[in-house]
Amino acid sequence: MTITEQELTSLAASHDIISLGAIADGLRRQRHGTNATFVRVAEIAADPSAPIAIAPAAGEARIVGAPPTRAAAADRVAQVAASANGVAVSGFSLADLEELAAREGVTLRALLEQLRAAGLEIVSEAPIDRLRDARRSIEEVNIAGLALARVTIHQPQSTDPMSQLKTVAELQRAVAVIRAFAPLPRRVNPAVPTTGYEDIRRVALARIVADNVPSIQVDWSLYGPKLAQVALTVGADDVDGVSADDDVSQGYRRSPLEEIRRNIHAAGYEPVQRTGRWDVLRAVDELTTQDERSR
Amino acid sequence: MDLEAIASKALAGARIDRAEALELYRRAPTPRLGRLADHVRAHKHPDRIVTYIVDRNVNYTNICVAKCNFCAFYRSVGSSEGYVLGFEELFRKIDETIAVGGAQLLLQGGHNPDLPLAWYEDLFRAVKQRYPAFKLHALSPPEVIHLSRLSQLPVPAVIDRLIAAGLDSVPGGGAEILVDRVRRLLHCYGKATADEWLAVMRHAHRAGLRTTATMMYGTVETDEERIEHLLRLRELQDETGGFTAFITWSYQPANTELGGTEATGVDYLRTLAIARIVLDNFDNLQASWVTQGGKVGQLSLAYGANDMGSVMIEENVVRAAGASYCMDEVEIVRNVEDAGFIPKRRNMHYEILGDPIFRDRDVPRMLELATARAAGDTHVPDELADYEARSRAGKQLRVIPNPETAAPRTCSAGTPPPRSAH
Ligand code: SF4
């Protein structure tokens, strides 16, 4: 399906989010069929004194927060890698790493290589609106032998998302290593939160505009099950940030795995659990059945 | 059955039947269902106006003998967490409501055996005397049935007495799913069967009252039973034309005896959309942002809703079950306009009252909904002494001296008696 620039502009300005969503969903289905992937993440604070807990169900062990120094970052990666038991170790915002490298007077590549040597596999996010030189920094990630989990948007520039979305598409044309794009901003003004229409429009337009990025992602913990689920029907195909803790204190049906499975099914897709390396773990229905048998 | 044929029928404004409704609900892709519902909404409301009301949702008591297993709000007779609001407390709430531009209380509560019909009549009269223009949207059908049983008067007589005392309209709560199999499983068959709920509404409509209708889905019912619920409402609306609006929400499972999980956001949008298509004789459908949150609440406007419900000021029931979303008038208006609609204030009859109040004058922002009472406030209204208690706990507590006033303590069941009383 080809959409002209003019059609895109009128879609972006329209309040007809159902038609917009249907176009995005068509594109998403061409790429991914009825599969909706998700990753269960164990988050670990960058602070070296914080405890490390990686639940067995984790598909990714993610170090969150800005590291104070290069040495502290490398130490933390080594600590997490030692506890990861084969789980993909990811961490850090590429923007924070740019700043850290500049602060310590080393090249970004040197810092990334040091982190890789310590056990890092994946840089967690590249917020395009915070990066000093997005293209170069993302290329450095690749050259250093690391993967990039996702391109993100830190803060919305305006209510018109088009320029940021086009930037991501252009960036991908240059670097070709962006596996996923999470178009919903990580930080919003709590006094004026984004609306449902804004979020849905942004996700749908991201699928249409960034047509060279394989996956459009939505964050389960940041945006909540209801919005994340609706996002899956308008172009998103991957859910990030599903808890790795198998908390069944509220009953099996309210555990994170069951909740994501139920939501994906109810949205009309097949849930597929993946790792931080994008390996498919196993079909979730199979997994649920096995778990039910062993309960 | 051909989905396209059913869709064409709905688009042409023809009524769809049970089998067609079920087919659409089960099989139509979500955007297709949304578009159909949006078409019906646009046909009924071509002016793109989305309404809302400024009112306050007050629960006058949480003491309830019905004990529905999906309810996180009620407390048993004699519970130390039970409360009954006093007339003065209610007047204060009305004052606060009027201050932010509200003109109505949505007044509902538990089935408290210690509040006789006279208590309601006196309350309504007192409200109307102090605030003649203020509206009382009060007492859902199961509460009316409870009062009918308590007072041993037929339902029409109870409704007539409440109207004489000042009742303006009846909220559609307590409908849950209007299928008795479901009502038995939810332990709410006793409070009102499906026929009884509908009969109260029929009487209310005949008595000249307008009412709303609701549906709580996502407990134990089947898709067929959801459709059955909608068809029963449609049938009564054909007969009386007394319903002003329909509101659906998902069961909120936290802290309930029934437990389980909440239906998803997409389930909500699909249910809202099918309701818009089936309920072709209802003008207004509300978005339930209270249960779905502001974002899905706003998206409801694309799936058939034309009303954002209430700038609530206060909410107790959904909060007890774990959900607490808040949208003040500024936020509701922002969401309506962002979705491309024109926001207008309305009354319970869906008559347009005007533009947003905050554009005319300063109204304090409300970033959190109030509760019936501050936590730990267990005081007992003195005027309860004037009304006969039915329960043993109520009778016992009404003769205990109130330490603050030295008058007889007038507790229904709100506060456990001091040790010395035993
Ligand atoms: S839903 Fe109403 S009638 Fe049922 S237990 Fe709760 S308060 Fe009582």
XYZ file of C-alpha atoms and ligand atoms in Angstrom:
725
model
C 0.000 0.000 0.000
C 1.481 3.329 -1.041
C 0.357 6.485 0.663
C 1.118 9.815 -0.901
C 2.560 12.716 1.061
C -0.697 14.571 0.621
C -2.762 11.659 1.939
C -0.430 11.381 4.890
C -0.810 15.050 5.747
C -4.569 14.839 5.635
C -4.570 11.611 7.688
C -2.357 13.237 10.318
C -4.732 16.189 10.577
C -7.886 14.079 10.621
C -9.886 13.115 13.677
C -10.886 9.890 11.952
C -8.579 7.718 14.003
C -10.438 4.558 13.060
C -9.622 4.945 9.359
C -6.058 5.926 10.198
C -5.752 2.946 12.536
C -7.172 0.589 9.914
C -4.535 1.670 7.352
C -1.766 1.208 9.902
C -3.169 -2.158 10.940
C -3.176 -3.281 7.304
C 0.530 -2.441 7.006
C 1.284 -4.105 10.313
C -0.495 -7.300 9.246
C 1.463 -7.378 5.965
C 4.671 -7.493 8.014
C 3.740 -9.526 11.051
C 0.524 -11.341 10.238
C -1.472 -11.904 13.392
C 1.544 -12.254 15.693
C 2.048 -9.755 18.478
C 5.359 -10.183 20.253
C 6.221 -9.158 23.777
C 9.286 -9.233 25.983
C 9.423 -9.777 29.718
C 11.976 -7.516 31.295
C 13.829 -7.648 34.610
C 14.818 -4.082 35.393
C 17.968 -3.523 37.414
C 19.028 -0.127 38.714
C 22.312 1.295 37.384
C 23.265 2.155 40.967
C 25.993 -0.392 41.832
C 24.685 -0.876 45.368
C 21.133 -1.787 44.268
C 20.173 -5.474 44.410
C 20.147 -7.592 41.264
C 17.129 -9.829 40.814
C 16.537 -11.529 37.481
C 13.385 -13.614 37.501
C 13.618 -16.892 35.546
C 10.897 -15.696 33.155
C 12.931 -12.668 32.025
C 13.788 -12.422 28.353
C 15.940 -9.380 28.959
C 17.890 -8.088 31.973
C 17.830 -4.316 31.586
C 20.011 -1.845 33.466
C 18.014 1.334 33.944
C 19.206 4.781 34.922
C 22.214 6.903 34.053
C 25.577 5.519 35.157
C 27.651 7.984 37.229
C 31.007 7.030 35.697
C 32.439 4.846 32.962
C 33.959 2.499 35.519
C 30.686 2.233 37.441
C 28.825 1.460 34.214
C 31.253 -1.298 33.263
C 31.200 -2.753 36.796
C 27.425 -2.800 36.828
C 27.280 -4.530 33.462
C 29.746 -7.135 34.683
C 27.711 -7.711 37.858
C 24.473 -8.132 35.919
C 26.075 -10.333 33.261
C 27.428 -12.605 35.997
C 23.873 -13.074 37.325
C 22.092 -13.176 33.972
C 22.333 -16.905 33.393
C 22.164 -16.542 29.621
C 19.499 -13.823 29.598
C 20.305 -10.953 27.217
C 21.851 -8.043 29.109
C 20.749 -4.632 27.964
C 21.137 -1.230 29.435
C 21.368 2.525 29.271
C 20.104 5.284 27.104
C 22.416 6.081 24.223
C 21.984 9.762 25.063
C 23.309 9.161 28.587
C 26.244 7.242 27.149
C 27.027 10.094 24.743
C 27.114 12.460 27.713
C 29.200 10.092 29.815
C 31.767 9.627 27.051
C 32.015 13.403 26.573
C 32.342 13.940 30.332
C 35.147 11.394 30.631
C 36.914 12.503 27.474
C 36.665 9.202 25.633
C 35.017 8.373 22.357
C 31.550 6.891 22.414
C 32.948 3.890 20.561
C 35.536 3.285 23.287
C 32.864 3.453 25.966
C 30.553 1.104 24.051
C 33.381 -1.360 23.475
C 34.268 -1.281 27.150
C 30.644 -2.039 28.075
C 30.488 -4.811 25.530
C 33.640 -6.350 26.950
C 31.974 -6.253 30.370
C 29.006 -8.238 29.046
C 26.563 -5.745 27.550
C 24.734 -7.021 24.456
C 22.140 -4.374 23.794
C 21.822 -0.632 24.270
C 18.308 -0.179 25.655
C 17.215 2.918 23.861
C 18.208 5.700 21.545
C 16.015 8.734 22.226
C 16.283 10.629 18.962
C 15.384 13.953 20.483
C 18.149 13.729 23.094
C 20.981 12.407 20.954
C 23.666 14.866 19.861
C 24.353 12.999 16.648
C 21.780 10.270 16.259
C 23.092 8.761 13.048
C 26.700 8.604 14.153
C 25.936 7.344 17.656
C 23.664 4.556 16.390
C 26.348 3.534 13.908
C 28.872 3.420 16.750
C 26.584 1.013 18.620
C 26.596 -1.262 15.613
C 30.329 -0.977 14.997
C 31.036 -1.725 18.666
C 29.217 -5.042 18.184
C 26.171 -4.129 20.187
C 22.507 -4.200 19.217
C 20.082 -1.347 19.715
C 16.817 -2.374 21.363
C 14.728 0.542 20.186
C 14.604 4.109 19.048
C 12.465 6.180 21.371
C 11.098 9.677 21.698
C 11.902 11.312 24.979
C 9.407 14.131 24.867
C 6.865 15.194 22.272
C 7.951 18.319 20.413
C 4.459 19.445 19.605
C 1.079 17.889 19.045
C 2.121 17.305 15.425
C 4.171 14.107 15.492
C 5.074 14.050 11.806
C 8.496 15.681 11.933
C 9.777 13.319 14.630
C 8.384 10.307 12.800
C 9.966 11.366 9.527
C 13.288 11.831 11.326
C 13.148 8.211 12.466
C 12.390 6.978 8.955
C 15.293 9.012 7.529
C 17.588 7.763 10.260
C 16.721 4.172 9.447
C 17.443 4.790 5.760
C 20.928 5.863 6.842
C 21.718 3.267 9.519
C 19.433 0.303 8.736
C 19.901 -1.227 12.195
C 16.798 0.029 13.956
C 14.838 -3.067 14.911
C 12.049 -1.316 16.808
C 10.646 2.133 17.247
C 8.599 3.158 20.293
C 6.819 6.319 19.132
C 4.992 7.223 22.341
C 6.988 9.717 24.415
C 8.749 8.451 27.511
C 8.087 11.653 29.384
C 4.846 13.624 29.357
C 3.714 16.673 31.254
C 1.566 15.235 34.077
C -0.520 18.417 34.119
C -1.365 17.976 30.432
C -0.970 14.287 29.636
C -1.237 13.120 26.063
C -4.751 12.080 25.089
C -5.877 8.711 23.783
C -6.382 10.191 20.308
C -2.877 11.671 20.309
C -1.307 8.382 21.365
C -3.262 6.287 18.900
C -2.641 8.725 16.059
C 1.080 8.726 16.846
C 1.316 4.924 16.858
C -0.632 4.594 13.619
C 1.363 7.315 11.864
C 4.602 5.756 13.109
C 3.656 2.483 11.407
C 2.857 4.311 8.194
C 5.765 6.786 8.140
C 8.550 4.615 9.567
C 7.699 1.835 7.131
C 11.346 0.777 6.988
C 11.484 -0.080 10.728
C 10.389 -3.665 11.371
C 8.574 -3.197 14.658
C 6.457 -0.494 16.223
C 6.571 -0.935 19.935
C 4.458 0.144 22.893
C 5.507 0.034 26.515
C 3.214 -2.028 28.750
C 4.278 -0.619 32.086
C 4.592 2.991 30.942
C 1.315 3.229 29.027
C -0.736 0.585 30.820
C -2.596 -2.425 29.445
C -5.613 -0.568 28.074
C -3.785 1.923 25.875
C -1.074 -0.586 24.939
C -3.712 -3.078 23.856
C -5.536 -0.541 21.699
C -2.151 0.456 20.207
C -1.779 -3.137 18.993
C -4.890 -2.655 16.858
C -3.550 0.462 15.132
C -0.089 -0.529 14.001
C 1.986 -1.634 16.990
C 3.196 -5.222 16.867
C 5.500 -5.496 19.872
C 5.025 -4.880 23.584
C 7.961 -3.872 25.722
C 8.243 -3.778 29.483
C 6.104 -6.729 30.561
C 7.128 -7.665 34.085
C 9.275 -10.773 34.454
C 7.948 -11.431 37.955
C 5.447 -14.249 38.048
C 3.375 -12.647 40.721
C 0.341 -14.847 41.256
C -0.591 -13.328 44.608
C -3.731 -11.920 42.986
C -4.548 -15.221 41.309
C -3.124 -16.942 38.269
C -5.376 -15.062 35.839
C -3.957 -11.760 37.011
C -0.301 -12.743 36.604
C 1.645 -10.608 34.097
C 1.931 -13.458 31.591
C -1.752 -14.251 31.690
C -2.679 -10.587 31.529
C -0.614 -9.900 28.404
C -1.841 -13.104 26.795
C -5.463 -12.200 27.468
C -5.026 -8.654 26.199
C -3.284 -9.697 22.989
C -5.924 -12.346 22.278
C -8.732 -9.890 22.994
C -7.129 -7.465 20.546
C -7.356 -10.162 17.859
C -3.715 -11.280 17.668
C -1.578 -14.252 18.677
C 0.765 -13.632 21.605
C 4.388 -14.606 20.974
C 6.967 -14.235 23.724
C 10.414 -13.116 22.566
C 13.729 -12.375 24.221
C 15.745 -9.171 24.165
C 17.645 -10.795 21.253
C 14.311 -11.124 19.393
C 14.430 -14.917 19.608
C 10.977 -16.391 19.907
C 10.835 -18.236 23.198
C 7.731 -20.296 22.555
C 4.179 -19.698 21.582
C 2.454 -18.373 24.632
C -0.561 -20.633 24.387
C 1.766 -23.604 24.459
C 3.526 -22.087 27.445
C 0.279 -21.455 29.276
C -0.902 -24.979 28.714
C 2.365 -26.389 30.052
C 2.239 -24.124 33.068
C -1.348 -25.079 33.723
C -0.397 -28.746 33.597
C 2.385 -28.265 36.102
C 0.249 -26.261 38.499
C -24.261 -14.854 8.046
C -22.735 -12.153 5.902
C -21.055 -9.434 7.959
C -21.255 -6.957 5.107
C -24.996 -7.478 4.763
C -25.474 -6.833 8.473
C -23.231 -3.768 8.295
C -25.190 -2.401 5.330
C -28.392 -2.862 7.281
C -27.005 -0.911 10.238
C -25.646 1.773 7.918
C -29.067 2.151 6.324
C -30.588 2.720 9.742
C -32.449 -0.594 9.810
C -32.798 -2.475 13.080
C -30.541 -5.486 13.538
C -31.823 -8.602 15.244
C -30.365 -10.825 17.926
C -28.438 -13.159 15.613
C -27.071 -10.267 13.561
C -25.989 -8.397 16.678
C -24.180 -11.444 17.977
C -22.465 -12.017 14.661
C -21.244 -8.424 14.503
C -20.103 -8.465 18.123
C -18.187 -11.697 17.730
C -16.805 -11.444 14.243
C -16.589 -7.888 12.993
C -13.043 -6.518 13.107
C -12.772 -3.826 15.780
C -12.263 -0.913 13.335
C -15.284 -2.089 11.323
C -17.429 -2.210 14.434
C -16.122 1.213 15.470
C -16.909 2.741 12.105
C -20.446 1.404 12.150
C -21.022 2.748 15.644
C -19.497 6.076 14.662
C -21.834 6.221 11.683
C -24.864 5.699 13.932
C -23.527 8.305 16.378
C -22.948 10.821 13.578
C -26.463 10.229 12.244
C -28.000 10.953 15.656
C -25.627 13.800 16.523
C -24.558 15.437 13.264
C -23.612 18.649 15.072
C -20.523 16.939 16.584
C -21.550 18.059 20.052
C -20.277 15.944 22.909
C -21.971 16.629 26.206
C -21.047 16.212 29.850
C -22.681 17.043 33.159
C -21.245 18.639 36.254
C -22.687 16.668 39.134
C -21.600 14.775 42.194
C -21.837 11.035 42.667
C -22.733 10.626 46.334
C -23.205 7.309 48.068
C -25.310 8.050 51.130
C -24.592 4.718 52.825
C -22.337 1.750 52.173
C -24.281 -0.562 54.460
C -25.997 -3.157 52.343
C -27.833 -6.395 52.904
C -27.802 -7.381 49.221
C -24.161 -8.561 49.265
C -23.632 -8.827 45.528
C -20.444 -10.814 45.033
C -19.027 -8.353 42.464
C -19.272 -5.376 44.805
C -16.259 -4.000 46.658
C -18.174 -1.079 48.095
C -20.667 -2.483 50.545
C -20.203 -3.199 54.232
C -22.420 -5.518 56.254
C -24.803 -4.280 58.907
C -22.782 -3.801 62.089
C -19.447 -3.331 60.279
C -17.124 -0.767 61.845
C -16.505 0.555 58.316
C -20.176 1.148 57.603
C -21.444 4.698 57.297
C -24.560 6.747 56.723
C -24.160 10.359 55.651
C -26.043 12.971 57.614
C -28.277 15.602 56.072
C -25.786 18.331 56.963
C -22.964 16.423 55.270
C -25.087 16.081 52.174
C -25.907 19.789 52.220
C -22.185 20.568 52.396
C -21.614 18.364 49.375
C -24.384 20.154 47.526
C -22.849 23.520 48.411
C -19.498 22.337 47.028
C -21.199 21.011 43.902
C -22.994 24.285 43.272
C -19.707 26.148 43.804
C -18.147 24.350 40.834
C -21.219 24.818 38.662
C -23.020 21.560 39.356
C -26.777 21.359 39.617
C -27.419 17.725 40.468
C -26.589 14.912 42.854
C -26.383 11.359 41.614
C -27.440 9.772 44.876
C -27.196 6.018 45.338
C -26.320 3.716 48.170
C -26.511 0.308 49.756
C -29.675 -1.411 50.875
C -29.537 -0.290 54.469
C -32.315 -1.859 56.557
C -32.069 0.977 59.045
C -33.020 3.720 56.607
C -36.796 3.665 56.121
C -38.657 5.358 53.284
C -39.347 8.355 55.537
C -35.602 9.060 55.775
C -35.399 9.414 51.990
C -38.546 11.496 51.825
C -37.320 13.838 54.536
C -33.912 14.109 52.902
C -35.358 14.891 49.470
C -37.753 17.468 50.946
C -34.980 19.094 52.928
C -32.788 19.299 49.807
C -35.582 20.805 47.743
C -36.428 23.285 50.445
C -32.855 24.538 50.683
C -31.983 24.235 47.000
C -35.210 24.455 44.996
C -33.510 24.297 41.585
C -31.107 21.504 42.492
C -31.850 18.129 40.891
C -31.938 14.708 42.527
C -30.995 11.876 40.177
C -31.439 9.207 42.781
C -32.091 5.620 43.759
C -31.485 2.909 41.205
C -34.219 0.279 40.670
C -32.865 -2.202 43.250
C -32.913 0.566 45.892
C -36.527 1.330 44.983
C -37.374 -2.370 45.317
C -35.571 -2.492 48.653
C -37.680 0.454 49.861
C -40.806 -1.200 48.547
C -40.033 -4.323 50.561
C -39.024 -2.358 53.644
C -42.125 -0.191 53.594
C -44.408 -2.958 52.302
C -45.708 -0.619 49.643
C -45.958 -1.447 45.948
C -43.196 -0.049 43.723
C -45.456 2.520 41.976
C -46.515 3.883 45.368
C -42.885 4.179 46.475
C -42.010 5.989 43.267
C -44.972 8.343 43.691
C -43.935 9.168 47.251
C -40.337 9.776 46.217
C -41.479 12.023 43.374
C -43.694 13.929 45.780
C -40.658 14.387 48.023
C -38.467 15.704 45.211
C -37.057 12.858 43.125
C -36.279 14.169 39.617
C -34.919 11.165 37.749
C -33.700 7.614 38.298
C -30.187 6.335 37.584
C -29.919 3.025 35.768
C -27.620 1.304 38.244
C -28.057 -2.247 39.435
C -28.904 -3.592 35.993
C -25.645 -5.569 35.773
C -26.777 -8.097 33.130
C -30.525 -8.422 32.763
C -30.508 -12.201 32.591
C -31.531 -14.137 35.678
C -28.971 -16.918 35.205
C -26.242 -14.298 35.500
C -27.985 -12.491 38.358
C -28.150 -15.700 40.381
C -24.436 -16.298 39.896
C -23.661 -12.716 40.920
C -25.863 -12.971 44.021
C -27.932 -10.055 42.797
C -31.047 -11.982 41.780
C -32.458 -11.328 45.251
C -32.066 -7.571 45.034
C -33.868 -7.444 41.694
C -34.587 -9.979 38.980
C -34.240 -8.817 35.385
C -38.023 -8.391 35.130
C -38.164 -6.475 38.397
C -35.427 -4.061 37.324
C -37.268 -3.389 34.088
C -40.600 -3.076 35.896
C -39.253 -0.332 38.169
C -38.056 1.559 35.110
C -41.403 1.050 33.404
C -43.201 2.481 36.459
C -40.751 5.379 36.671
C -41.251 6.211 33.001
C -45.025 5.982 33.369
C -44.805 8.309 36.342
C -43.104 10.823 34.089
C -39.506 10.319 35.190
C -36.637 9.957 32.769
C -33.995 7.384 33.636
C -30.714 6.059 32.365
C -29.852 2.413 31.683
C -26.584 0.645 32.409
C -24.793 -2.614 31.794
C -21.921 -4.043 33.806
C -20.241 -6.720 31.718
C -17.222 -8.947 32.180
C -18.235 -11.220 35.055
C -19.811 -14.559 34.213
C -22.069 -13.723 31.293
C -21.803 -14.959 27.725
C -21.793 -12.803 24.598
C -25.376 -13.930 24.003
C -26.372 -12.651 27.424
C -24.814 -9.239 26.766
C -26.879 -9.013 23.593
C -29.957 -10.218 25.482
C -29.409 -7.362 27.955
C -29.296 -4.798 25.171
C -32.405 -6.233 23.529
C -34.391 -6.085 26.750
C -33.475 -2.414 27.127
C -34.347 -1.727 23.507
C -37.723 -3.393 23.977
C -38.604 -1.278 27.016
C -37.394 1.854 25.279
C -39.737 1.047 22.380
C -42.535 0.804 24.882
C -41.880 3.892 27.033
C -39.176 6.032 25.425
C -38.124 6.923 28.970
C -34.403 6.189 28.835
C -32.221 9.194 28.204
C -28.919 7.367 27.915
C -27.072 4.092 28.138
C -23.843 3.587 30.039
C -21.767 0.424 30.019
C -18.717 -0.378 32.077
C -16.518 -3.336 32.796
C -16.681 -5.211 36.078
C -13.961 -3.982 38.425
C -12.683 -7.066 40.240
C -10.304 -5.754 42.918
C -11.413 -6.345 46.511
C -14.534 -8.253 45.493
C -15.684 -11.681 46.600
C -16.047 -12.777 42.968
C -12.488 -11.764 42.022
C -11.171 -12.559 38.566
C -9.924 -10.095 35.997
C -11.153 -6.984 34.275
C -12.229 -7.102 30.648
C -9.742 -5.365 28.353
C -9.880 -1.912 26.767
C -10.657 -3.380 23.331
C -13.523 -5.385 24.892
C -14.876 -2.128 26.220
C -14.721 -0.349 22.869
C -16.347 -3.296 21.107
C -19.106 -3.523 23.715
C -19.767 0.198 23.507
C -19.868 0.011 19.719
C -22.305 -2.913 19.592
C -24.509 -1.128 22.121
C -24.615 1.954 19.875
C -25.643 -0.214 16.931
C -28.243 -2.338 18.774
C -29.749 0.459 20.872
C -31.057 2.329 17.859
C -33.748 3.968 19.991
C -31.327 5.451 22.542
C -30.076 8.930 21.749
C -27.139 9.062 24.120
C -24.282 6.765 25.028
C -21.835 7.731 27.743
C -18.114 7.046 27.825
C -17.068 5.376 31.063
C -13.748 7.106 31.683
C -14.206 6.318 35.379
C -13.542 2.641 34.692
C -11.493 2.868 31.476
C -9.299 5.879 32.206
C -9.171 9.141 30.295
C -7.464 7.753 27.201
C -9.838 4.906 26.409
C -12.612 7.173 27.695
C -11.736 9.647 24.962
C -11.385 6.897 22.344
C -14.988 5.946 23.196
C -16.013 9.010 21.214
C -14.830 7.213 18.077
C -16.736 4.046 19.034
C -20.226 5.446 19.438
C -20.244 7.562 22.595
C -21.542 11.129 22.405
C -21.318 11.990 26.067
C -18.420 12.112 28.501
C -20.626 11.437 31.522
C -19.979 13.383 34.606
C -17.366 15.718 36.008
C -17.880 13.643 39.072
C -16.314 15.543 41.955
C -16.790 12.442 44.099
C -16.685 8.703 43.458
C -16.659 5.794 45.902
C -17.837 2.588 44.269
C -15.349 2.102 41.438
C -12.522 3.337 43.653
C -13.341 0.588 46.184
C -12.724 -1.906 43.365
C -9.319 -0.524 42.565
C -9.793 2.029 39.763
C -9.385 5.717 40.457
C -9.279 8.010 37.477
C -10.038 11.699 37.702
C -11.031 14.189 35.010
C -12.172 17.650 35.921
C -14.050 19.922 33.536
C -10.835 21.313 32.025
C -9.599 17.822 31.260
C -12.922 16.589 29.878
C -13.181 19.599 27.592
C -9.576 19.204 26.430
C -10.226 15.572 25.535
C -13.484 16.335 23.733
C -11.914 19.098 21.640
C -8.790 17.065 20.921
C -11.049 14.392 19.451
C -12.627 16.965 17.135
C -15.919 17.482 18.952
C -17.636 20.484 20.519
C -18.030 20.244 24.295
C -21.284 21.385 25.879
C -22.616 21.157 29.412
C -25.961 19.427 29.816
C -28.499 18.453 32.444
C -29.867 14.976 33.144
C -32.419 15.391 30.353
C -29.581 16.072 27.925
C -30.697 19.635 27.427
C -27.723 21.844 26.612
C -26.930 24.231 29.465
C -24.025 26.025 27.864
C -20.315 26.148 27.244
C -17.675 25.008 29.726
C -17.932 26.852 33.026
C -14.186 27.357 33.406
C -14.191 29.521 30.281
C -16.575 31.935 31.993
C -15.121 32.047 35.447
C -12.366 30.633 37.615
C -13.111 27.147 38.854
C -10.548 25.374 41.036
C -8.772 22.503 39.267
C -9.756 19.138 40.657
C -6.971 16.627 40.370
C -8.480 14.019 42.664
C -12.020 12.832 43.234
C -13.424 13.325 46.726
C -14.732 10.416 48.782
C -17.982 10.065 50.718
C -16.094 10.705 53.918
C -12.546 11.355 55.038
C -10.778 8.177 56.130
C -11.361 7.472 59.816
C -14.458 9.676 60.053
C -16.984 7.408 61.779
C -19.364 9.983 63.161
C -23.007 9.141 63.251
C -25.627 11.650 62.103
C -27.906 12.660 64.954
C -31.075 12.752 62.886
C -30.999 8.978 62.478
C -32.543 8.798 65.949
C -35.787 9.958 64.357
C -36.065 6.880 62.163
C -36.818 3.351 63.185
C -33.975 0.874 62.760
C -34.755 -2.632 61.515
C -31.511 -4.442 62.222
C -30.499 -5.526 65.675
C -27.193 -3.646 65.354
C -29.049 -0.528 64.249
C -31.540 -0.702 67.094
C -28.806 -1.288 69.637
C -26.665 1.576 68.431
C -29.452 4.116 68.338
C -29.865 4.035 72.124
C -26.188 4.555 72.958
C -25.487 8.057 74.253
C -23.494 10.164 71.822
C -20.449 11.308 73.839
C -20.208 14.579 71.941
C -23.780 15.775 72.346
C -24.911 13.735 75.337
C -27.965 12.998 73.205
C -28.903 9.442 72.334
C -26.381 8.154 69.858
C -27.977 7.789 66.472
C -25.897 5.268 64.692
C -27.333 2.937 62.094
C -24.430 0.571 62.072
C -21.578 2.861 61.342
C -19.643 2.641 64.587
C -19.259 -0.293 66.922
C -20.714 0.463 70.338
C -18.297 1.337 73.145
C -17.524 -1.525 75.505
C -19.553 0.007 78.314
C -22.657 -0.391 76.238
C -22.637 -4.172 76.491
S -23.832 -3.484 44.230
Fe -25.264 -2.187 45.427
S -26.809 -3.650 46.099
Fe -25.058 -4.888 45.501
S -23.857 -5.132 47.398
Fe -23.037 -3.331 46.340
S -24.114 -1.642 47.288
Fe -25.309 -3.477 47.752
